[in-house]
Amino acid sequence: MALEHAILVSLLEKPGSGYELARRFERSIGYFWTATHQQIYRVLKRMESDGLLDVRDVAQQGRPDKREYSVAGRGRTALSEWLHEPIEPESLRHDLAVKIRGAAFDDPAALISEVERHRQVHRDRLAHYLAGEARDFTGPEAPAAPDAGQELQHVVLRGGIAYERMTIAWLDDVLATVHRLVASHPRT
Amino acid sequence: MALEHAILVSLLEKPGSGYELARRFERSIGYFWTATHQQIYRVLKRMESDGLLDVRDVAQQGRPDKREYSVAGRGRTALSEWLHEPIEPESLRHDLAVKIRGAAFDDPAALISEVERHRQVHRDRLAHYLAGEARDFTGPEAPAAPDAGQELQHVVLRGGIAYERMTIAWLDDVLATVHRLVASHPRT
DNA sequence: GCTTGCATGTAAGAGGTTACATGATTCG
DNA sequence: CGAATCATGTAACCTCTTACATGCAAGC
């Protein structure tokens, strides 16, 4: 149940409401984990009733009130325990690869626009990650002497950047392969 | 619901039983999708009752009988429809990255053995993929003139290889980063 | 006799997605 | 006046994981 742990890490980095967490899951935390607001609100309630989180109602001007969560002592303990347990290395789940192999039983040319669309999404993500890296870690505004938390955030972000670059290069390989197939086995 | 589609592709490549499918999901299909036998048997039943698959009972010598599935006409149609629909680009889910960011609130040194273990798993997977590539696509036993299906299987495998190489390089980066942190902020 | 491989399942529970639902404020 | 943003939730459904369950044959 890594969503709980991802929430604990995010709230330790900075307390916030369910809405704010959902936004973070679209951004920085989203480099390695995704979650929708529905999921987040449900898990936050459970974590609060389990005593992992503290809540504070915050009134705001010109905005709805919000419930600001922060990590309680038991939450910190729970996170620490999980950090010391070994976890299973991830396995890939890549729908697009299923499509690519499936194209052998259909028209491979139909793949091209789909692969191009995916490549564009990964290009956009890469640009977004690189902008974040420049802003927070390598640009002129970045801290001269980053602390441990910043170093660790940066190495995770470098992982996201490496993943997007690898994916774009692979999709180029896929496109070249499909173009070759279509050229050598034309279907008038 | 890409599991159904992954099963359709695998059964088009070669008909087989639930058990055989489960083994394929540990191997070649496992490059991009995973599934346990429990999941597979359940989905096979549903797909059969939906008319996507045909079944044939096969008696065997020295082994239990098996139920061999193959793709029915409606299954082929269903796959074709899915192949022509756009799908969402994948988002990463990487528990280890949660741990890495979480290590800022715990002892970063405790990460080292975990990251090393993951790196070893990815090295093993890479070796396994490279052996498969040599056997099926680049070695002396490989077909001289591969067909479209083999070309597409190969490009998917190259994706798996690129992913493992990228991951190993990233985990080296993580280790170097953590070692630097531990050296500069020692905890006696 | 024990382990591994072949072969098929059930059941409970956790996790995740999609659709629906509300209501205020700010900006163009 | 409409769209976007902030803010929180419910309900139904599907998917996935984990534990439990059985039984034969082959090889050491």
GROMACS .gro file of C-alpha atoms (C1' of nucleotides) in nm:
model
  432
    1MET     CA    1   0.000   0.000   0.000
    2ALA     CA    2   0.245   0.261  -0.117
    3LEU     CA    3  -0.017   0.534  -0.154
    4GLU     CA    4  -0.028   0.572   0.223
    5HIS     CA    5   0.349   0.597   0.234
    6ALA     CA    6   0.363   0.842  -0.053
    7ILE     CA    7   0.113   1.059   0.138
    8LEU     CA    8   0.320   1.037   0.455
    9VAL     CA    9   0.633   1.147   0.267
   10SER     CA   10   0.450   1.432   0.097
   11LEU     CA   11   0.297   1.555   0.424
   12LEU     CA   12   0.635   1.535   0.598
   13GLU     CA   13   0.781   1.749   0.321
   14LYS     CA   14   0.493   1.992   0.378
   15PRO     CA   15   0.151   1.961   0.550
   16GLY     CA   16  -0.150   2.019   0.328
   17SER     CA   17  -0.513   1.945   0.242
   18GLY     CA   18  -0.648   1.661   0.029
   19TYR     CA   19  -0.686   1.903  -0.257
   20GLU     CA   20  -0.325   2.017  -0.229
   21LEU     CA   21  -0.207   1.657  -0.215
   22ALA     CA   22  -0.403   1.579  -0.530
   23ARG     CA   23  -0.224   1.865  -0.705
   24ARG     CA   24   0.113   1.743  -0.585
   25PHE     CA   25   0.028   1.399  -0.723
   26GLU     CA   26  -0.016   1.566  -1.061
   27ARG     CA   27   0.325   1.725  -1.026
   28SER     CA   28   0.634   1.631  -0.829
   29ILE     CA   29   0.505   1.318  -0.657
   30GLY     CA   30   0.355   1.227  -0.992
   31TYR     CA   31   0.706   1.152  -1.119
   32PHE     CA   32   0.669   0.814  -0.954
   33TRP     CA   33   0.317   0.773  -0.822
   34THR     CA   34  -0.031   0.878  -0.932
   35ALA     CA   35  -0.354   0.913  -0.740
   36THR     CA   36  -0.687   1.085  -0.795
   37HIS     CA   37  -0.858   1.309  -0.544
   38GLN     CA   38  -1.120   1.043  -0.474
   39GLN     CA   39  -0.856   0.797  -0.368
   40ILE     CA   40  -0.670   1.055  -0.166
   41TYR     CA   41  -0.972   1.171   0.035
   42ARG     CA   42  -1.064   0.811   0.114
   43VAL     CA   43  -0.715   0.718   0.228
   44LEU     CA   44  -0.673   1.041   0.428
   45LYS     CA   45  -0.986   0.958   0.628
   46ARG     CA   46  -0.866   0.609   0.700
   47MET     CA   47  -0.520   0.730   0.795
   48GLU     CA   48  -0.668   0.991   1.028
   49SER     CA   49  -0.890   0.737   1.201
   50ASP     CA   50  -0.589   0.507   1.232
   51GLY     CA   51  -0.408   0.786   1.413
   52LEU     CA   52  -0.137   0.832   1.151
   53LEU     CA   53  -0.234   1.192   1.077
   54ASP     CA   54  -0.340   1.503   1.262
   55VAL     CA   55  -0.598   1.742   1.116
   56ARG     CA   56  -0.655   2.111   1.157
   57ASP     CA   57  -0.943   2.308   1.007
   58VAL     CA   58  -0.815   2.620   0.836
   59ALA     CA   59  -1.045   2.908   0.744
   60GLN     CA   60  -0.942   3.096   0.432
   61GLN     CA   61  -1.032   3.425   0.271
   62GLY     CA   62  -1.200   3.407  -0.067
   63ARG     CA   63  -1.166   3.030  -0.071
   64PRO     CA   64  -1.345   2.741   0.090
   65ASP     CA   65  -1.214   2.623   0.425
   66LYS     CA   66  -0.973   2.338   0.410
   67ARG     CA   67  -0.869   2.050   0.632
   68GLU     CA   68  -0.495   2.058   0.671
   69TYR     CA   69  -0.331   1.725   0.747
   70SER     CA   70   0.006   1.667   0.904
   71VAL     CA   71   0.191   1.355   1.007
   72ALA     CA   72   0.137   1.234   1.365
   73GLY     CA   73   0.395   1.044   1.565
   74ARG     CA   74   0.238   0.712   1.472
   75GLY     CA   75   0.253   0.807   1.107
   76ARG     CA   76   0.622   0.873   1.133
   77THR     CA   77   0.673   0.538   1.301
   78ALA     CA   78   0.470   0.360   1.034
   79LEU     CA   79   0.675   0.523   0.760
   80SER     CA   80   1.001   0.435   0.931
   81GLU     CA   81   0.896   0.070   0.964
   82TRP     CA   82   0.806   0.054   0.595
   83LEU     CA   83   1.137   0.214   0.498
   84HIS     CA   84   1.321  -0.068   0.675
   85GLU     CA   85   1.120  -0.345   0.506
   86PRO     CA   86   1.236  -0.480   0.172
   87ILE     CA   87   0.991  -0.424  -0.114
   88GLU     CA   88   0.942  -0.606  -0.442
   89PRO     CA   89   1.112  -0.452  -0.745
   90GLU     CA   90   0.852  -0.313  -0.982
   91SER     CA   91   0.737  -0.489  -1.293
   92LEU     CA   92   0.639  -0.293  -1.598
   93ARG     CA   93   0.282  -0.263  -1.719
   94HIS     CA   94   0.285  -0.108  -2.058
   95ASP     CA   95  -0.037  -0.119  -2.263
   96LEU     CA   96   0.136   0.025  -2.564
   97ALA     CA   97   0.366  -0.278  -2.585
   98VAL     CA   98   0.059  -0.503  -2.596
   99LYS     CA   99  -0.067  -0.295  -2.887
  100ILE     CA  100   0.267  -0.320  -3.064
  101ARG     CA  101   0.273  -0.696  -3.046
  102GLY     CA  102  -0.096  -0.706  -3.134
  103ALA     CA  103  -0.030  -0.504  -3.449
  104ALA     CA  104   0.113  -0.821  -3.606
  105PHE     CA  105  -0.249  -0.943  -3.627
  106ASP     CA  106  -0.389  -0.618  -3.764
  107ASP     CA  107  -0.265  -0.329  -3.974
  108PRO     CA  108   0.076  -0.214  -3.838
  109ALA     CA  109   0.034   0.122  -4.012
  110ALA     CA  110  -0.253   0.201  -3.772
  111LEU     CA  111   0.004   0.208  -3.491
  112ILE     CA  112   0.193   0.502  -3.627
  113SER     CA  113  -0.029   0.788  -3.517
  114GLU     CA  114  -0.082   0.627  -3.177
  115VAL     CA  115   0.292   0.590  -3.117
  116GLU     CA  116   0.352   0.946  -3.234
  117ARG     CA  117   0.089   1.072  -2.992
  118HIS     CA  118   0.252   0.887  -2.702
  119ARG     CA  119   0.593   1.018  -2.800
  120GLN     CA  120   0.459   1.372  -2.786
  121VAL     CA  121   0.320   1.316  -2.436
  122HIS     CA  122   0.660   1.190  -2.321
  123ARG     CA  123   0.835   1.486  -2.486
  124ASP     CA  124   0.602   1.722  -2.297
  125ARG     CA  125   0.667   1.543  -1.969
  126LEU     CA  126   1.040   1.560  -2.027
  127ALA     CA  127   1.023   1.933  -2.095
  128HIS     CA  128   0.819   1.979  -1.778
  129TYR     CA  129   1.065   1.778  -1.569
  130LEU     CA  130   1.363   1.965  -1.712
  131ALA     CA  131   1.197   2.297  -1.633
  132GLY     CA  132   1.139   2.177  -1.276
  133GLU     CA  133   1.499   2.064  -1.247
  134ALA     CA  134   1.629   2.401  -1.365
  135ARG     CA  135   1.394   2.584  -1.129
  136ASP     CA  136   1.465   2.380  -0.817
  137PHE     CA  137   1.808   2.227  -0.856
  138THR     CA  138   2.037   2.346  -1.134
  139GLY     CA  139   1.931   2.703  -1.216
  140PRO     CA  140   2.043   3.033  -1.064
  141GLU     CA  141   1.755   3.031  -0.813
  142ALA     CA  142   1.851   2.687  -0.684
  143PRO     CA  143   2.001   2.650  -0.336
  144ALA     CA  144   2.383   2.658  -0.338
  145ALA     CA  145   2.410   2.396  -0.065
  146PRO     CA  146   2.110   2.161  -0.097
  147ASP     CA  147   2.017   1.955   0.208
  148ALA     CA  148   1.965   1.578   0.212
  149GLY     CA  149   1.594   1.607   0.129
  150GLN     CA  150   1.668   1.820  -0.177
  151GLU     CA  151   1.945   1.588  -0.295
  152LEU     CA  152   1.707   1.293  -0.270
  153GLN     CA  153   1.427   1.479  -0.449
  154HIS     CA  154   1.673   1.566  -0.722
  155VAL     CA  155   1.791   1.210  -0.775
  156VAL     CA  156   1.429   1.094  -0.802
  157LEU     CA  157   1.364   1.365  -1.058
  158ARG     CA  158   1.674   1.257  -1.252
  159GLY     CA  159   1.513   0.911  -1.261
  160GLY     CA  160   1.198   1.058  -1.415
  161ILE     CA  161   1.407   1.245  -1.672
  162ALA     CA  162   1.604   0.930  -1.760
  163TYR     CA  163   1.278   0.736  -1.794
  164GLU     CA  164   1.125   0.989  -2.033
  165ARG     CA  165   1.442   1.009  -2.245
  166MET     CA  166   1.462   0.631  -2.265
  167THR     CA  167   1.095   0.606  -2.358
  168ILE     CA  168   1.123   0.868  -2.633
  169ALA     CA  169   1.426   0.691  -2.782
  170TRP     CA  170   1.241   0.359  -2.770
  171LEU     CA  171   0.932   0.505  -2.937
  172ASP     CA  172   1.160   0.638  -3.214
  173ASP     CA  173   1.288   0.281  -3.252
  174VAL     CA  174   0.929   0.154  -3.267
  175LEU     CA  175   0.838   0.409  -3.534
  176ALA     CA  176   1.143   0.322  -3.745
  177THR     CA  177   1.059  -0.047  -3.716
  178VAL     CA  178   0.696   0.001  -3.814
  179HIS     CA  179   0.788   0.227  -4.107
  180ARG     CA  180   1.028  -0.040  -4.232
  181LEU     CA  181   0.758  -0.306  -4.204
  182VAL     CA  182   0.500  -0.098  -4.386
  183ALA     CA  183   0.749  -0.016  -4.664
  184SER     CA  184   0.851  -0.377  -4.719
  185HIS     CA  185   0.504  -0.533  -4.690
  186PRO     CA  186   0.274  -0.276  -4.848
  187ARG     CA  187  -0.102  -0.338  -4.839
  188THR     CA  188  -0.187  -0.136  -5.147
  189MET     CA  189  -0.855  -0.379  -1.922
  190ALA     CA  190  -0.537  -0.465  -2.102
  191LEU     CA  191  -0.505  -0.810  -1.944
  192GLU     CA  192  -0.776  -0.936  -2.179
  193HIS     CA  193  -0.596  -0.787  -2.474
  194ALA     CA  194  -0.258  -0.922  -2.365
  195ILE     CA  195  -0.419  -1.268  -2.345
  196LEU     CA  196  -0.570  -1.229  -2.692
  197VAL     CA  197  -0.231  -1.134  -2.837
  198SER     CA  198  -0.057  -1.421  -2.662
  199LEU     CA  199  -0.317  -1.674  -2.776
  200LEU     CA  200  -0.299  -1.543  -3.133
  201GLU     CA  201   0.077  -1.592  -3.121
  202LYS     CA  202   0.012  -1.948  -2.997
  203PRO     CA  203  -0.294  -2.119  -2.839
  204GLY     CA  204  -0.242  -2.255  -2.489
  205SER     CA  205  -0.384  -2.336  -2.145
  206GLY     CA  206  -0.420  -2.109  -1.845
  207TYR     CA  207  -0.111  -2.263  -1.697
  208GLU     CA  208   0.092  -2.202  -2.011
  209LEU     CA  209  -0.030  -1.843  -2.025
  210ALA     CA  210   0.078  -1.793  -1.665
  211ARG     CA  211   0.427  -1.913  -1.758
  212ARG     CA  212   0.439  -1.682  -2.058
  213PHE     CA  213   0.344  -1.394  -1.831
  214GLU     CA  214   0.654  -1.478  -1.628
  215ARG     CA  215   0.862  -1.464  -1.943
  216SER     CA  216   0.815  -1.291  -2.275
  217ILE     CA  217   0.480  -1.123  -2.210
  218GLY     CA  218   0.621  -1.032  -1.870
  219TYR     CA  219   0.844  -0.775  -2.040
  220PHE     CA  220   0.547  -0.542  -2.035
  221TRP     CA  221   0.263  -0.701  -1.842
  222THR     CA  222   0.234  -0.924  -1.537
  223ALA     CA  223  -0.046  -1.148  -1.418
  224THR     CA  224  -0.081  -1.436  -1.175
  225HIS     CA  225  -0.251  -1.764  -1.253
  226GLN     CA  226  -0.551  -1.674  -1.036
  227GLN     CA  227  -0.617  -1.368  -1.244
  228ILE     CA  228  -0.563  -1.551  -1.569
  229TYR     CA  229  -0.803  -1.837  -1.493
  230ARG     CA  230  -1.075  -1.595  -1.391
  231VAL     CA  231  -1.036  -1.379  -1.700
  232LEU     CA  232  -1.016  -1.682  -1.930
  233LYS     CA  233  -1.353  -1.802  -1.798
  234ARG     CA  234  -1.512  -1.465  -1.853
  235MET     CA  235  -1.365  -1.433  -2.200
  236GLU     CA  236  -1.487  -1.779  -2.292
  237SER     CA  237  -1.840  -1.706  -2.173
  238ASP     CA  238  -1.827  -1.377  -2.365
  239GLY     CA  239  -1.749  -1.577  -2.679
  240LEU     CA  240  -1.403  -1.428  -2.730
  241LEU     CA  241  -1.226  -1.762  -2.695
  242ASP     CA  242  -1.272  -2.123  -2.803
  243VAL     CA  243  -1.175  -2.409  -2.572
  244ARG     CA  244  -1.063  -2.761  -2.640
  245ASP     CA  245  -0.995  -3.028  -2.377
  246VAL     CA  246  -0.663  -3.193  -2.442
  247ALA     CA  247  -0.570  -3.526  -2.278
  248GLN     CA  248  -0.200  -3.563  -2.208
  249GLN     CA  249   0.030  -3.850  -2.116
  250GLY     CA  250   0.197  -3.835  -1.777
  251ARG     CA  251   0.042  -3.495  -1.713
  252PRO     CA  252  -0.299  -3.367  -1.611
  253ASP     CA  253  -0.542  -3.287  -1.889
  254LYS     CA  254  -0.548  -2.926  -1.994
  255ARG     CA  255  -0.797  -2.683  -2.143
  256GLU     CA  256  -0.643  -2.528  -2.450
  257TYR     CA  257  -0.777  -2.185  -2.541
  258SER     CA  258  -0.764  -2.020  -2.882
  259VAL     CA  259  -0.899  -1.690  -3.011
  260ALA     CA  260  -1.249  -1.699  -3.161
  261GLY     CA  261  -1.367  -1.463  -3.436
  262ARG     CA  262  -1.525  -1.231  -3.182
  263GLY     CA  263  -1.198  -1.218  -2.990
  264ARG     CA  264  -1.012  -1.110  -3.300
  265THR     CA  265  -1.271  -0.840  -3.363
  266ALA     CA  266  -1.248  -0.719  -3.003
  267LEU     CA  267  -0.870  -0.697  -3.027
  268SER     CA  268  -0.887  -0.511  -3.356
  269GLU     CA  269  -1.131  -0.257  -3.211
  270TRP     CA  270  -0.902  -0.196  -2.914
  271LEU     CA  271  -0.601  -0.157  -3.140
  272HIS     CA  272  -0.777   0.128  -3.321
  273GLU     CA  273  -0.874   0.311  -2.999
  274PRO     CA  274  -0.631   0.559  -2.848
  275ILE     CA  275  -0.507   0.466  -2.500
  276GLU     CA  276  -0.369   0.675  -2.217
  277PRO     CA  277   0.010   0.695  -2.194
  278GLU     CA  278   0.128   0.511  -1.885
  279SER     CA  279   0.226   0.680  -1.566
  280LEU     CA  280   0.501   0.541  -1.350
  281ARG     CA  281   0.438   0.378  -1.015
  282HIS     CA  282   0.765   0.328  -0.843
  283ASP     CA  283   0.763   0.237  -0.474
  284LEU     CA  284   1.138   0.265  -0.451
  285ALA     CA  285   1.122   0.634  -0.540
  286VAL     CA  286   0.881   0.686  -0.249
  287LYS     CA  287   1.136   0.519  -0.024
  288ILE     CA  288   1.416   0.737  -0.159
  289ARG     CA  289   1.231   1.057  -0.086
  290GLY     CA  290   1.118   0.914   0.246
  291ALA     CA  291   1.479   0.846   0.345
  292ALA     CA  292   1.517   1.221   0.408
  293PHE     CA  293   1.307   1.163   0.723
  294ASP     CA  294   1.493   0.854   0.835
  295ASP     CA  295   1.844   0.714   0.803
  296PRO     CA  296   1.955   0.742   0.437
  297ALA     CA  297   2.221   0.476   0.496
  298ALA     CA  298   1.944   0.217   0.544
  299LEU     CA  299   1.857   0.266   0.177
  300ILE     CA  300   2.184   0.133   0.048
  301SER     CA  301   2.129  -0.239   0.081
  302GLU     CA  302   1.774  -0.207  -0.053
  303VAL     CA  303   1.888  -0.016  -0.360
  304GLU     CA  304   2.170  -0.264  -0.419
  305ARG     CA  305   1.923  -0.551  -0.403
  306HIS     CA  306   1.696  -0.385  -0.659
  307ARG     CA  307   1.992  -0.317  -0.884
  308GLN     CA  308   2.083  -0.685  -0.875
  309VAL     CA  309   1.727  -0.784  -0.973
  310HIS     CA  310   1.742  -0.546  -1.269
  311ARG     CA  311   2.086  -0.678  -1.369
  312ASP     CA  312   1.944  -1.032  -1.368
  313ARG     CA  313   1.646  -0.927  -1.575
  314LEU     CA  314   1.872  -0.754  -1.823
  315ALA     CA  315   2.088  -1.067  -1.857
  316HIS     CA  316   1.774  -1.273  -1.909
  317TYR     CA  317   1.641  -1.038  -2.177
  318LEU     CA  318   1.976  -1.026  -2.355
  319ALA     CA  319   1.992  -1.406  -2.358
  320GLY     CA  320   1.641  -1.414  -2.505
  321GLU     CA  321   1.737  -1.159  -2.766
  322ALA     CA  322   2.043  -1.359  -2.871
  323ARG     CA  323   1.840  -1.680  -2.885
  324ASP     CA  324   1.544  -1.547  -3.082
  325PHE     CA  325   1.664  -1.246  -3.279
  326THR     CA  326   2.035  -1.177  -3.306
  327GLY     CA  327   2.213  -1.513  -3.259
  328PRO     CA  328   2.305  -1.778  -3.516
  329GLU     CA  329   1.979  -1.969  -3.454
  330ALA     CA  330   1.768  -1.662  -3.525
  331PRO     CA  331   1.561  -1.642  -3.844
  332ALA     CA  332   1.747  -1.474  -4.133
  333ALA     CA  333   1.432  -1.300  -4.258
  334PRO     CA  334   1.206  -1.231  -3.958
  335ASP     CA  335   0.838  -1.168  -4.027
  336ALA     CA  336   0.637  -0.872  -3.903
  337GLY     CA  337   0.538  -1.049  -3.581
  338GLN     CA  338   0.899  -1.125  -3.497
  339GLU     CA  339   1.012  -0.771  -3.578
  340LEU     CA  340   0.745  -0.634  -3.346
  341GLN     CA  341   0.832  -0.879  -3.068
  342HIS     CA  342   1.194  -0.776  -3.104
  343VAL     CA  343   1.125  -0.404  -3.077
  344VAL     CA  344   0.920  -0.467  -2.761
  345LEU     CA  345   1.209  -0.668  -2.618
  346ARG     CA  346   1.449  -0.387  -2.705
  347GLY     CA  347   1.221  -0.164  -2.498
  348GLY     CA  348   1.256  -0.400  -2.202
  349ILE     CA  349   1.634  -0.399  -2.245
  350ALA     CA  350   1.646  -0.020  -2.263
  351TYR     CA  351   1.429   0.004  -1.951
  352GLU     CA  352   1.653  -0.227  -1.749
  353ARG     CA  353   1.971  -0.047  -1.861
  354MET     CA  354   1.821   0.292  -1.775
  355THR     CA  355   1.705   0.163  -1.436
  356ILE     CA  356   2.047   0.016  -1.349
  357ALA     CA  357   2.218   0.344  -1.443
  358TRP     CA  358   1.967   0.538  -1.232
  359LEU     CA  359   2.016   0.310  -0.931
  360ASP     CA  360   2.393   0.369  -0.964
  361ASP     CA  361   2.317   0.740  -0.952
  362VAL     CA  362   2.099   0.687  -0.642
  363LEU     CA  363   2.376   0.491  -0.470
  364ALA     CA  364   2.636   0.754  -0.549
  365THR     CA  365   2.404   1.025  -0.416
  366VAL     CA  366   2.329   0.838  -0.093
  367HIS     CA  367   2.696   0.757  -0.035
  368ARG     CA  368   2.781   1.125  -0.075
  369LEU     CA  369   2.509   1.222   0.174
  370VAL     CA  370   2.620   0.967   0.429
  371ALA     CA  371   2.983   1.077   0.395
  372SER     CA  372   2.907   1.446   0.439
  373HIS     CA  373   2.647   1.411   0.718
  374PRO     CA  374   2.778   1.122   0.926
  375ARG     CA  375   2.568   0.992   1.216
  376THR     CA  376   2.859   0.852   1.417
  377DG     C1'  377   0.969  -4.011   0.069
  378DC     C1'  378   1.028  -3.523  -0.078
  379DT     C1'  379   1.043  -3.171  -0.402
  380DT     C1'  380   0.939  -2.982  -0.838
  381DG     C1'  381   0.643  -2.932  -1.220
  382DC     C1'  382   0.191  -2.957  -1.434
  383DA     C1'  383  -0.278  -2.824  -1.399
  384DT     C1'  384  -0.699  -2.586  -1.216
  385DG     C1'  385  -0.952  -2.343  -0.924
  386DT     C1'  386  -1.225  -2.047  -0.482
  387DA     C1'  387  -1.271  -1.662  -0.158
  388DA     C1'  388  -1.172  -1.252   0.087
  389DG     C1'  389  -1.008  -0.823   0.093
  390DA     C1'  390  -0.735  -0.427  -0.067
  391DG     C1'  391  -0.664  -0.103  -0.416
  392DG     C1'  392  -0.796   0.177  -0.807
  393DT     C1'  393  -1.117   0.391  -1.167
  394DT     C1'  394  -1.526   0.625  -1.323
  395DA     C1'  395  -1.936   0.861  -1.264
  396DC     C1'  396  -2.198   1.154  -0.991
  397DA     C1'  397  -2.262   1.550  -0.668
  398DT     C1'  398  -2.221   2.018  -0.447
  399DG     C1'  399  -2.098   2.496  -0.383
  400DA     C1'  400  -1.819   2.930  -0.351
  401DT     C1'  401  -1.499   3.264  -0.585
  402DT     C1'  402  -1.218   3.470  -0.940
  403DC     C1'  403  -1.103   3.603  -1.401
  404DG     C1'  404  -1.202   3.716  -1.868
  405DC     C1'  405  -2.234   3.512  -1.791
  406DG     C1'  406  -1.940   3.123  -1.836
  407DA     C1'  407  -1.522   2.884  -1.736
  408DA     C1'  408  -1.163   2.772  -1.428
  409DT     C1'  409  -0.998   2.710  -0.962
  410DC     C1'  410  -1.056   2.578  -0.490
  411DA     C1'  411  -1.249   2.238  -0.191
  412DT     C1'  412  -1.470   1.796  -0.040
  413DG     C1'  413  -1.700   1.404  -0.082
  414DT     C1'  414  -2.031   0.928  -0.215
  415DA     C1'  415  -2.128   0.504  -0.478
  416DA     C1'  416  -2.066   0.148  -0.795
  417DC     C1'  417  -1.773  -0.120  -1.016
  418DC     C1'  418  -1.363  -0.341  -1.167
  419DT     C1'  419  -0.902  -0.517  -1.090
  420DC     C1'  420  -0.542  -0.718  -0.837
  421DT     C1'  421  -0.323  -0.954  -0.452
  422DT     C1'  422  -0.293  -1.304  -0.106
  423DA     C1'  423  -0.421  -1.707   0.109
  424DC     C1'  424  -0.622  -2.138   0.071
  425DA     C1'  425  -0.716  -2.580  -0.176
  426DT     C1'  426  -0.650  -3.015  -0.456
  427DG     C1'  427  -0.420  -3.390  -0.702
  428DC     C1'  428  -0.112  -3.658  -1.017
  429DA     C1'  429   0.357  -3.769  -1.214
  430DA     C1'  430   0.854  -3.752  -1.249
  431DG     C1'  431   1.306  -3.730  -1.067
  432DC     C1'  432   1.638  -3.745  -0.691
   0.00000   0.00000   0.00000
